[in-house]
């Protein structure tokens, strides 16, 4: 794809196209200020740095970030609700949090400046996707404690878009709104994009105005992206961000050349490390991504081990003109790798294999069956008539190296969720799960 040097391609051309040397100098000055502020304002960070034997004055070059201790999701949970604050409570204006299904939830609080920083990052994403001021955008993630709906909203407001705040659910109404208001941009979790595709098929409906989809919260394979783009007639973008970094879009998105996730490096410092040792890995090698938020005020993160696995694809200027480093799309999480019959793989790899089988549809279910400590895998898929279990088993054997059990179901037979899809479920000691 060719690009022209057009300012309309950028929301903040200076920040998005500054040289690598300028970025490094900016990051270093921001890092020094961040470490000093966190040490002085936050007992949490001060105790961590004291235990590591490091003071703010010890940060003398950008590489000295490696002397600082890591933090992780468990630290957020232990600090619930606001023990990681670096500002006075009266300065807070908003909060969001992740699910607390595995313990205390992860909370992120925002000052006015933090909300503007979030909106700035999101406005860059909207512009990078090709959405200009005045374009109509429909927001389908929920407006609530989950950050998705509000993140898209803050960014679309800043970018000057006409917002349809549809929130989640009621897919026929969502489609009607898109057609009635001539929506150009859709924001959603990946699995909801699939649900929209299904309802379009059921109702024999199209959405001619829809051109762009920005999908986050779930990893998705290249094959799944292609299916979504072809059925919805859109260009799909993979938007990245998490509660701990400040929400959706804070850490970046792929551009129209789709050659990796651009990270907003004037806002976030990125490291890729070996998940076990914490040591840095070379560009191009897979590891765990670590974020340091350079401009956030209320609850900045310093060396946050995200649990996401990816690699740095390039630090060279992209065809779109942006100079930020590009990450490969997230392949999985440190804690979601499955080991079945001695084979290690991630759910995204299984999805890629399934989507390669002609006639297999976008809904599937991975069931990890465990009996007396022994694990086996069942893969249930929806497929068009003519697709057999043998066809699915044979292809997965070729791609994964073992043959899972499973069944083929007609379209619509497997369970749906309006929010993020639950792709992997666990069954122990003969527990039967309904498809």
PDB file of C-alpha atoms in Angstrom, residues 107-270:
ATOM      1  CA  UNK A 107      -7.975  -0.908  39.085  1.00  0.00           C
ATOM      2  CA  UNK A 108      -6.770   2.019  36.979  1.00  0.00           C
ATOM      3  CA  UNK A 109      -7.555   5.552  38.143  1.00  0.00           C
ATOM      4  CA  UNK A 110      -7.318   8.708  36.032  1.00  0.00           C
ATOM      5  CA  UNK A 111      -6.647  12.391  36.539  1.00  0.00           C
ATOM      6  CA  UNK A 112      -7.815  14.972  33.997  1.00  0.00           C
ATOM      7  CA  UNK A 113      -4.359  14.769  32.422  1.00  0.00           C
ATOM      8  CA  UNK A 114      -4.571  10.955  32.251  1.00  0.00           C
ATOM      9  CA  UNK A 115      -7.915  11.113  30.487  1.00  0.00           C
ATOM     10  CA  UNK A 116      -6.468  13.532  27.969  1.00  0.00           C
ATOM     11  CA  UNK A 117      -3.452  11.259  27.464  1.00  0.00           C
ATOM     12  CA  UNK A 118      -5.823   8.323  26.797  1.00  0.00           C
ATOM     13  CA  UNK A 119      -7.854  10.419  24.367  1.00  0.00           C
ATOM     14  CA  UNK A 120      -4.656  11.531  22.602  1.00  0.00           C
ATOM     15  CA  UNK A 121      -3.553   7.925  22.053  1.00  0.00           C
ATOM     16  CA  UNK A 122      -7.007   6.910  20.831  1.00  0.00           C
ATOM     17  CA  UNK A 123      -7.315   9.917  18.498  1.00  0.00           C
ATOM     18  CA  UNK A 124      -4.051   8.811  16.876  1.00  0.00           C
ATOM     19  CA  UNK A 125      -5.546   5.336  16.385  1.00  0.00           C
ATOM     20  CA  UNK A 126      -8.720   6.694  14.772  1.00  0.00           C
ATOM     21  CA  UNK A 127      -6.727   8.871  12.388  1.00  0.00           C
ATOM     22  CA  UNK A 128      -4.291   6.032  11.596  1.00  0.00           C
ATOM     23  CA  UNK A 129      -7.243   3.835  10.614  1.00  0.00           C
ATOM     24  CA  UNK A 130      -8.418   6.472   8.148  1.00  0.00           C
ATOM     25  CA  UNK A 131     -11.234   8.021  10.187  1.00  0.00           C
ATOM     26  CA  UNK A 132     -11.384  11.809   9.946  1.00  0.00           C
ATOM     27  CA  UNK A 133     -13.232  14.401  11.966  1.00  0.00           C
ATOM     28  CA  UNK A 134     -16.966  14.232  11.274  1.00  0.00           C
ATOM     29  CA  UNK A 135     -16.936  10.531  10.346  1.00  0.00           C
ATOM     30  CA  UNK A 136     -19.526   8.415  12.129  1.00  0.00           C
ATOM     31  CA  UNK A 137     -18.235   5.808  14.577  1.00  0.00           C
ATOM     32  CA  UNK A 138     -20.268   3.160  16.398  1.00  0.00           C
ATOM     33  CA  UNK A 139     -18.940   2.008  19.764  1.00  0.00           C
ATOM     34  CA  UNK A 140     -20.082  -1.508  20.689  1.00  0.00           C
ATOM     35  CA  UNK A 141     -17.954  -2.354  23.777  1.00  0.00           C
ATOM     36  CA  UNK A 142     -19.868  -1.763  27.000  1.00  0.00           C
ATOM     37  CA  UNK A 143     -19.810   1.518  28.889  1.00  0.00           C
ATOM     38  CA  UNK A 144     -18.967   0.572  32.459  1.00  0.00           C
ATOM     39  CA  UNK A 145     -16.105  -0.612  34.603  1.00  0.00           C
ATOM     40  CA  UNK A 146     -14.497  -2.318  31.604  1.00  0.00           C
ATOM     41  CA  UNK A 147     -12.440   0.363  29.851  1.00  0.00           C
ATOM     42  CA  UNK A 148     -13.331  -0.423  26.232  1.00  0.00           C
ATOM     43  CA  UNK A 149     -16.432   1.681  25.620  1.00  0.00           C
ATOM     44  CA  UNK A 150     -15.128   4.750  27.418  1.00  0.00           C
ATOM     45  CA  UNK A 151     -11.706   4.513  25.774  1.00  0.00           C
ATOM     46  CA  UNK A 152     -13.160   4.613  22.275  1.00  0.00           C
ATOM     47  CA  UNK A 153     -15.526   7.374  23.415  1.00  0.00           C
ATOM     48  CA  UNK A 154     -12.814   9.628  24.844  1.00  0.00           C
ATOM     49  CA  UNK A 155     -10.739   9.214  21.688  1.00  0.00           C
ATOM     50  CA  UNK A 156     -13.597   9.747  19.257  1.00  0.00           C
ATOM     51  CA  UNK A 157     -14.621  12.916  21.098  1.00  0.00           C
ATOM     52  CA  UNK A 158     -11.094  14.282  20.849  1.00  0.00           C
ATOM     53  CA  UNK A 159     -10.828  13.290  17.188  1.00  0.00           C
ATOM     54  CA  UNK A 160     -14.096  15.070  16.371  1.00  0.00           C
ATOM     55  CA  UNK A 161     -16.120  12.061  15.264  1.00  0.00           C
ATOM     56  CA  UNK A 162     -19.904  11.661  15.344  1.00  0.00           C
ATOM     57  CA  UNK A 163     -20.398   8.950  17.983  1.00  0.00           C
ATOM     58  CA  UNK A 164     -23.095   6.277  18.121  1.00  0.00           C
ATOM     59  CA  UNK A 165     -22.653   4.988  21.733  1.00  0.00           C
ATOM     60  CA  UNK A 166     -24.509   1.724  21.133  1.00  0.00           C
ATOM     61  CA  UNK A 167     -22.692  -0.270  23.842  1.00  0.00           C
ATOM     62  CA  UNK A 168     -23.013  -4.064  23.799  1.00  0.00           C
ATOM     63  CA  UNK A 169     -25.753  -6.461  22.783  1.00  0.00           C
ATOM     64  CA  UNK A 170     -28.918  -6.361  20.653  1.00  0.00           C
ATOM     65  CA  UNK A 171     -27.114  -7.062  17.408  1.00  0.00           C
ATOM     66  CA  UNK A 172     -30.108  -6.469  15.069  1.00  0.00           C
ATOM     67  CA  UNK A 173     -30.435  -2.987  16.535  1.00  0.00           C
ATOM     68  CA  UNK A 174     -26.687  -2.437  16.166  1.00  0.00           C
ATOM     69  CA  UNK A 175     -26.957  -3.223  12.450  1.00  0.00           C
ATOM     70  CA  UNK A 176     -30.007  -0.986  12.068  1.00  0.00           C
ATOM     71  CA  UNK A 177     -28.147   1.893  13.720  1.00  0.00           C
ATOM     72  CA  UNK A 178     -25.158   1.393  11.422  1.00  0.00           C
ATOM     73  CA  UNK A 179     -27.387   1.595   8.373  1.00  0.00           C
ATOM     74  CA  UNK A 180     -29.652   4.390   9.635  1.00  0.00           C
ATOM     75  CA  UNK A 181     -26.731   6.641  10.593  1.00  0.00           C
ATOM     76  CA  UNK A 182     -24.347   5.615   7.801  1.00  0.00           C
ATOM     77  CA  UNK A 183     -21.642   4.418  10.186  1.00  0.00           C
ATOM     78  CA  UNK A 184     -18.156   4.319   8.673  1.00  0.00           C
ATOM     79  CA  UNK A 185     -16.151   2.992  11.634  1.00  0.00           C
ATOM     80  CA  UNK A 186     -16.985   0.116  13.978  1.00  0.00           C
ATOM     81  CA  UNK A 187     -15.231  -0.491  17.300  1.00  0.00           C
ATOM     82  CA  UNK A 188     -15.643  -3.914  18.896  1.00  0.00           C
ATOM     83  CA  UNK A 189     -14.098  -6.980  20.427  1.00  0.00           C
ATOM     84  CA  UNK A 190     -13.209  -9.544  17.786  1.00  0.00           C
ATOM     85  CA  UNK A 191     -15.877 -12.059  18.787  1.00  0.00           C
ATOM     86  CA  UNK A 192     -18.583  -9.424  18.478  1.00  0.00           C
ATOM     87  CA  UNK A 193     -17.495  -8.716  14.930  1.00  0.00           C
ATOM     88  CA  UNK A 194     -18.125 -12.405  14.269  1.00  0.00           C
ATOM     89  CA  UNK A 195     -21.584 -12.125  15.848  1.00  0.00           C
ATOM     90  CA  UNK A 196     -22.444  -9.212  13.558  1.00  0.00           C
ATOM     91  CA  UNK A 197     -21.387 -11.339  10.582  1.00  0.00           C
ATOM     92  CA  UNK A 198     -23.745 -14.105  11.680  1.00  0.00           C
ATOM     93  CA  UNK A 199     -26.751 -11.806  12.036  1.00  0.00           C
ATOM     94  CA  UNK A 200     -26.044 -10.296   8.621  1.00  0.00           C
ATOM     95  CA  UNK A 201     -26.156 -13.817   7.181  1.00  0.00           C
ATOM     96  CA  UNK A 202     -29.367 -14.670   9.057  1.00  0.00           C
ATOM     97  CA  UNK A 203     -31.158 -11.493   7.979  1.00  0.00           C
ATOM     98  CA  UNK A 204     -29.634 -11.238   4.478  1.00  0.00           C
ATOM     99  CA  UNK A 205     -28.535  -7.698   5.349  1.00  0.00           C
ATOM    100  CA  UNK A 206     -25.514  -5.593   4.376  1.00  0.00           C
ATOM    101  CA  UNK A 207     -23.898  -2.471   5.851  1.00  0.00           C
ATOM    102  CA  UNK A 208     -22.731  -0.552   2.754  1.00  0.00           C
ATOM    103  CA  UNK A 209     -21.412   2.478   4.665  1.00  0.00           C
ATOM    104  CA  UNK A 210     -19.105   0.457   6.931  1.00  0.00           C
ATOM    105  CA  UNK A 211     -15.474   0.717   5.857  1.00  0.00           C
ATOM    106  CA  UNK A 212     -13.293   0.374   8.966  1.00  0.00           C
ATOM    107  CA  UNK A 213     -13.265  -1.935  11.993  1.00  0.00           C
ATOM    108  CA  UNK A 214     -11.078  -1.401  15.071  1.00  0.00           C
ATOM    109  CA  UNK A 215     -10.918  -4.611  17.106  1.00  0.00           C
ATOM    110  CA  UNK A 216      -9.348  -5.087  20.522  1.00  0.00           C
ATOM    111  CA  UNK A 217      -9.425  -7.098  23.772  1.00  0.00           C
ATOM    112  CA  UNK A 218      -8.848 -10.470  22.065  1.00  0.00           C
ATOM    113  CA  UNK A 219      -6.034 -11.890  19.969  1.00  0.00           C
ATOM    114  CA  UNK A 220      -7.068 -13.015  16.507  1.00  0.00           C
ATOM    115  CA  UNK A 221      -5.311 -14.844  13.724  1.00  0.00           C
ATOM    116  CA  UNK A 222      -4.615 -13.554  10.222  1.00  0.00           C
ATOM    117  CA  UNK A 223      -7.187 -16.008   8.882  1.00  0.00           C
ATOM    118  CA  UNK A 224      -9.838 -14.663  11.245  1.00  0.00           C
ATOM    119  CA  UNK A 225      -8.989 -11.096  10.222  1.00  0.00           C
ATOM    120  CA  UNK A 226      -9.425 -12.050   6.568  1.00  0.00           C
ATOM    121  CA  UNK A 227     -12.825 -13.628   7.222  1.00  0.00           C
ATOM    122  CA  UNK A 228     -14.053 -10.532   9.075  1.00  0.00           C
ATOM    123  CA  UNK A 229     -12.771  -8.170   6.390  1.00  0.00           C
ATOM    124  CA  UNK A 230     -14.290 -10.170   3.532  1.00  0.00           C
ATOM    125  CA  UNK A 231     -17.736 -10.596   5.103  1.00  0.00           C
ATOM    126  CA  UNK A 232     -18.114  -7.086   6.515  1.00  0.00           C
ATOM    127  CA  UNK A 233     -16.413  -5.394   3.577  1.00  0.00           C
ATOM    128  CA  UNK A 234     -14.049  -3.478   5.839  1.00  0.00           C
ATOM    129  CA  UNK A 235     -10.404  -2.933   6.646  1.00  0.00           C
ATOM    130  CA  UNK A 236      -9.725  -4.395  10.101  1.00  0.00           C
ATOM    131  CA  UNK A 237      -7.263  -2.937  12.597  1.00  0.00           C
ATOM    132  CA  UNK A 238      -5.782  -4.606  15.677  1.00  0.00           C
ATOM    133  CA  UNK A 239      -5.850  -2.079  18.526  1.00  0.00           C
ATOM    134  CA  UNK A 240      -3.742  -2.712  21.618  1.00  0.00           C
ATOM    135  CA  UNK A 241      -3.990  -1.618  25.222  1.00  0.00           C
ATOM    136  CA  UNK A 242      -4.837  -2.974  28.652  1.00  0.00           C
ATOM    137  CA  UNK A 243      -6.223  -1.789  31.963  1.00  0.00           C
ATOM    138  CA  UNK A 244      -2.748  -1.397  33.454  1.00  0.00           C
ATOM    139  CA  UNK A 245      -1.458   0.800  30.624  1.00  0.00           C
ATOM    140  CA  UNK A 246      -4.533   3.013  30.856  1.00  0.00           C
ATOM    141  CA  UNK A 247      -6.978   1.242  28.560  1.00  0.00           C
ATOM    142  CA  UNK A 248      -7.706   0.414  24.945  1.00  0.00           C
ATOM    143  CA  UNK A 249      -5.474   2.089  22.365  1.00  0.00           C
ATOM    144  CA  UNK A 250      -2.997   3.490  24.857  1.00  0.00           C
ATOM    145  CA  UNK A 251      -0.144   1.368  23.580  1.00  0.00           C
ATOM    146  CA  UNK A 252      -0.905   1.457  19.859  1.00  0.00           C
ATOM    147  CA  UNK A 253      -2.435  -0.131  16.761  1.00  0.00           C
ATOM    148  CA  UNK A 254      -1.444  -1.336  13.313  1.00  0.00           C
ATOM    149  CA  UNK A 255      -1.488   1.168  10.465  1.00  0.00           C
ATOM    150  CA  UNK A 256      -2.881   0.698   6.961  1.00  0.00           C
ATOM    151  CA  UNK A 257       0.212  -1.199   5.843  1.00  0.00           C
ATOM    152  CA  UNK A 258      -0.614  -3.824   8.532  1.00  0.00           C
ATOM    153  CA  UNK A 259       3.026  -4.594   9.241  1.00  0.00           C
ATOM    154  CA  UNK A 260       2.904  -4.612  13.033  1.00  0.00           C
ATOM    155  CA  UNK A 261       1.509  -2.690  15.998  1.00  0.00           C
ATOM    156  CA  UNK A 262       2.858   0.858  16.190  1.00  0.00           C
ATOM    157  CA  UNK A 263       3.665   1.700  19.825  1.00  0.00           C
ATOM    158  CA  UNK A 264       3.221   5.317  20.965  1.00  0.00           C
ATOM    159  CA  UNK A 265       6.814   5.538  22.142  1.00  0.00           C
ATOM    160  CA  UNK A 266       6.576   9.123  23.309  1.00  0.00           C
ATOM    161  CA  UNK A 267       4.048   7.752  25.805  1.00  0.00           C
ATOM    162  CA  UNK A 268       5.342   4.253  26.591  1.00  0.00           C
ATOM    163  CA  UNK A 269       8.752   2.682  26.876  1.00  0.00           C
ATOM    164  CA  UNK A 270       8.773  -0.926  25.670  1.00  0.00           C
TER     165      UNK A 270
END
